[in-house]
Amino acid sequence: MVSSGLARIVIVLHTANVLHAFAIVEKEDIFRQTPCPAFLMFENAAYLADMSFELPCNCKPEQVTSVVWYFQKNMGSRQTRVLTDFDGTLVVDSSYIKVGSDMFRRFSIRMFSLIVFRVQTEDSGHYICGTKQGDFFYGYDVDVQASKGIDVAFTDKNQHPREDRDAKQFTVFTIFWDWTTCDRCNVRGEQRRIGLCYMKSAYLLKRYRTSTAEVASCGSSSIPKQFRGIIQNRKPEIVIRSCMKSCRKKKSSKKGEASISNIISKLGEKPWVPNVPVQFHKQSLGSGLIISCPSARPEHAVAWDKDSTRLYLTRYLTGINRSMRVFIDHGNQLHIRFAQLSDRGTYYCWREGQMVAGFRLSVVYESRRRRSLDDPETLYAVKVIVTSYVLITILFVVIHVVRCCLYAFKCTAVE
């Protein structure tokens, strides 16, 4: 009996090894079925700034076990950056990625695919999958469109996206992604739809591959240079609308605990608070603060509340007006400039329609605080001082020029 049991275990383990080997062979077969093009072409891909993207190496020879990714800003440029440690094992934790950090700190290579976190407009260019010997297999033409100055339309205010622009040799239009899920549940929420700029023309360069014939993103290198200056004023778009969504039913707690909590809540001794983890933070009066929602990416549906007040995008989205002290950027982060005592409270974060975290903010006054040149407050103060100095200098010069002109005019009149 014992020997037969051991035999069964051996058979099961052998079967598992066979299945594991089959899975590896199946992954290798993907590259066998996708032959590399004889002439290197570039596939067009467009993203919005602050998002993350993944570029798979869609083809490579069987004998290649690790790939190297190359980056060129412009095609044919001698300045080529190597995005790898030559082993394909570099791993980056996206939770530690900051906006504006160098690309070498924002990429990762996993299963031959290149992953770039929180992309910026300067990351636009050509990405090539190959080997350290200089063999190229597959290429991408990546267009990262800026989120600054983006056009926002609120359907509740009867606003609509921009119309297409038709010209003799091309057409410029916006392609919208699907609506995000409702960012809140059981209360009025909002949905967001991102649209990127595209152009249709028969004059696109043939070395670039697009998903739709004769259609490429507005920042693509496939667009002839004579067209780029005309379409550069076309910005990405965001459409926002109201929505309602029911919360997912959670498992009810014990009946005794639920009834006791309900009684206490009704008596007013214990007000209702969301059952989410809360982080405490102390901020100096007059300083700046940026709060990020845990595990949220820019493409997620994220919402913010302050205590029981909803911070809707129709009022708090960046760019609504120039004098905003508290606003939400296009990366779903909450900004508080020059913290005031009225900013005290608990800020709740919603992610994909569910409340996930809270931030208890207390604002304190610090009599002595050493500021560095890297502080946003210091940079803002320096900018204001320099701007004021320049304006005063210009005004001083203008006054003296006018006085000289008047003096010269009087002398001419006397003569």
PDB file of C-alpha atoms in Angstrom, residues 282-285 364-369:
ATOM      1  CA  LYS A 282       1.164  66.965  10.798  1.00  0.00           C
ATOM      2  CA  GLN A 283       1.790  69.879   8.444  1.00  0.00           C
ATOM      3  CA  SER A 284       3.396  73.251   9.127  1.00  0.00           C
ATOM      4  CA  LEU A 285       1.300  76.368   8.643  1.00  0.00           C
ATOM      5  CA  VAL A 364       0.514  73.458  13.357  1.00  0.00           C
ATOM      6  CA  TYR A 365       2.502  76.654  13.670  1.00  0.00           C
ATOM      7  CA  GLU A 366       6.285  76.320  13.836  1.00  0.00           C
ATOM      8  CA  SER A 367       8.076  79.432  15.091  1.00  0.00           C
ATOM      9  CA  ARG A 368      11.433  78.413  13.660  1.00  0.00           C
ATOM     10  CA  ARG A 369      11.789  76.426  10.503  1.00  0.00           C
TER      11      ARG A 369
END
